[in-house]
């Protein structure tokens, strides 16, 4: 993957609790921001339930379409943790206790005084050919198989797993961004903004209105690989806003 | 749709800003909770970028698979608001100014002193055969076509649109839930919990570990249509936890 090629990813959030509205996902934003920094663009995300055939079909569809797939959820010790089995099935391989993972977990429970139950031992089962993703926090590992990275759903654990992937992921062209914000309705600048987009097809220009009490405005977010062109476009957006009598801010008051 | 049939839905969150990590979505949880209350189960959600062919292909896939599809995002006045055009294309129909929507918006801008620009007039374009979804907040309507409901991405606006759908959505069997929580590791109860699930296949039993500083525990969430069976299972879970020497709480300290 060269520096000018875009490297793409899909995130699969696996878990009934997100679809029922019980849990609000925070993993997607964290993963997207982390990957963006190393030159990997998340192009799609899906939230799917803990149903084996759904996980298998979805995984096989997206792992063929994107450079990387990252999953969260379903790798704990209980009966509803079926992600590892589903991933093995999707790859058409077996699943078994991974000696290194068994030792890691055994040592961990011996040290902390917890019982190494048969249920907990399930967390040491990895698909054939998978390599572990280290989990310094609670030891039970994630794993990588092919271009698929299987991580925990608990945000703290997911985050240390993502950190431990440093060096294993190969990014492409890094996407740069600029934000120009002003207290102006997006309907006012929409036409000129559309013209600007037409003149700079390589820069993605997004328009995001915000409301904060009685204050409203619009953030224009520009994204591109080429920072020189990005600065030119950001300058034009700022100039356009001044033309409407408002002073823009660089940065992002809505985030 | 009878009372015993499950009515299913898919949510499509349309917008580059969620995939880049810039904006953390709050619409999915709101929609899921709202629909759940009226007997509609969200079975899948996807986050997709503002790319026409992606929106068209995704929409045609999911509208055939689920009873309802709800989309958020991409119906504003700027060049990156392409959802209405993409939906029209997915349904193979034209798109044009909807007289009632034009009047609504014209009156709104006349009353508030805003200019009714050509860009803002774009928000009155609806696919042929679509019916408006009312937006009491900022007037620009969403719309329904077939089993697809197209709503705004700004949470406050999406929420009033969802409210104005009351009576238009037909729910099925309402899913009930119970939560039993205790300070116990999920690995400790996993085996007995698996047995319980095997004995009650009609009750979905989810196990969700939580960490709060040095306190950790597990919430068991049970979901089913039949509340009698649900109460029996919840009682067994509570009894099981007492068997491990911890007193469970009914309710949910992690939400």
XYZ file of C-alpha atoms in Angstrom, chain A residues 15-26 28-30 32-33 36 41-51 54 58 61 65 76-81 115 117-120 123 138 154 156-157 179 181 185-191 193-194 197 204-211 216 219 221 223 252 254-255, chain B residues 15-26 28-30 32-33 36 41-51 54 58 61 65 76-81 115 117-120 123 138 154 156-157 179 181 185-191 193-194 197 204-211 216 219 221 223 252 254-255:
152
model
C -24.331 -6.631 20.292
C -28.060 -6.708 20.979
C -27.615 -4.041 23.665
C -26.766 -1.300 21.142
C -29.733 -2.184 18.918
C -32.158 -2.196 21.844
C -31.060 1.311 22.824
C -29.813 0.082 26.218
C -26.163 0.950 25.537
C -24.965 3.972 23.592
C -21.962 3.015 21.522
C -18.769 4.991 22.029
C -17.081 3.690 16.640
C -15.950 7.276 17.157
C -12.870 6.164 19.075
C -12.524 6.028 13.561
C -10.440 8.791 15.134
C -7.791 8.227 10.794
C -10.398 5.571 6.564
C -13.526 4.025 8.079
C -15.987 3.853 5.166
C -18.819 1.951 6.763
C -20.015 0.722 10.142
C -22.716 -1.762 11.007
C -24.429 -2.625 14.252
C -25.615 -6.227 14.211
C -27.193 -8.539 16.790
C -25.599 -11.566 18.502
C -26.914 -13.965 15.860
C -25.883 -12.591 10.697
C -21.945 -9.680 7.341
C -19.428 -9.434 2.864
C -14.894 -5.132 0.360
C -16.544 -12.649 26.880
C -17.261 -15.832 28.872
C -21.057 -16.086 28.641
C -23.414 -18.000 26.322
C -24.207 -14.833 24.321
C -20.514 -14.330 23.453
C -11.525 -19.063 39.784
C -13.877 -21.549 35.408
C -14.731 -23.490 32.292
C -16.703 -20.413 31.166
C -13.682 -18.152 31.561
C -12.125 -16.715 26.297
C -8.052 -7.830 31.774
C -16.102 -2.835 26.826
C -11.600 0.515 28.092
C -10.607 -2.964 26.963
C -12.853 23.265 10.072
C -17.189 27.773 11.720
C -27.274 29.554 8.423
C -26.141 26.887 6.023
C -28.894 27.892 3.612
C -27.198 31.276 3.214
C -23.849 29.895 2.081
C -25.121 26.703 0.415
C -24.997 27.921 -3.187
C -20.321 26.305 -1.115
C -21.675 24.029 -3.840
C -17.073 21.908 -4.065
C -14.602 16.578 0.620
C -16.572 19.561 1.888
C -19.174 18.835 4.547
C -21.623 21.332 6.001
C -22.855 20.774 9.565
C -25.432 23.074 11.133
C -25.516 23.353 14.917
C -27.913 24.761 17.474
C -26.991 28.666 15.669
C -19.293 24.267 10.652
C -15.414 20.550 7.503
C -11.070 16.709 4.244
C -14.610 23.411 16.126
C -19.469 22.060 18.320
C -17.220 19.114 19.102
C -23.109 11.010 7.062
C -19.359 11.253 6.621
C -19.070 13.048 9.969
C -19.988 9.943 11.986
C -17.523 7.748 10.065
C -14.674 10.247 10.510
C -15.200 10.268 14.267
C -16.034 13.988 14.261
C -19.618 13.498 15.451
C -20.745 10.899 17.946
C -24.140 9.586 16.936
C -26.955 9.834 19.427
C -29.597 5.306 16.960
C -30.212 4.860 20.689
C -33.063 7.369 20.648
C -34.274 2.226 19.044
C -35.755 3.135 22.424
C -39.096 -0.498 21.092
C -37.496 -4.032 16.988
C -34.369 -2.493 15.449
C -32.444 -5.481 14.088
C -29.616 -3.724 12.279
C -28.080 -0.280 11.874
C -25.583 0.962 9.331
C -23.497 4.092 9.149
C -22.762 4.988 5.541
C -21.082 7.937 3.829
C -22.727 10.644 1.690
C -22.132 8.696 -1.537
C -23.793 3.525 -1.511
C -27.833 -0.065 0.929
C -30.959 -4.094 0.319
C -35.308 -7.215 4.400
C -30.420 19.940 4.419
C -29.803 22.689 1.863
C -26.137 22.100 0.960
C -24.416 20.210 -1.861
C -23.584 17.273 0.433
C -27.277 16.738 1.242
C -34.119 34.650 2.728
C -32.762 30.977 -1.206
C -32.616 28.494 -4.075
C -30.522 26.292 -1.768
C -33.164 26.332 0.958
C -35.331 21.099 1.095
C -37.445 24.118 11.650
C -29.736 17.020 13.774
C -33.562 17.735 18.015
C -35.118 17.821 14.550
C -32.575 -6.309 34.375
C -27.553 -6.599 38.437
C -17.947 -11.408 37.663
C -19.736 -12.749 34.600
C -17.279 -15.643 34.440
C -18.631 -16.851 37.792
C -22.244 -17.123 36.678
C -21.612 -17.891 33.001
C -22.169 -21.640 33.148
C -26.610 -18.654 32.928
C -25.957 -20.724 29.803
C -30.759 -19.768 28.443
C -33.058 -13.436 25.087
C -30.573 -13.362 27.976
C -27.715 -10.901 27.618
C -24.792 -10.577 30.038
C -23.114 -7.166 30.311
C -20.096 -6.669 32.547
C -19.382 -3.174 33.860
C -16.464 -1.459 35.553
C -17.216 -4.248 38.874
C -26.038 -6.802 34.490
C -30.759 -8.218 30.685
C -35.954 -9.645 26.780
C -29.848 -0.873 35.926
C -24.930 1.145 34.487
C -27.381 3.038 32.294
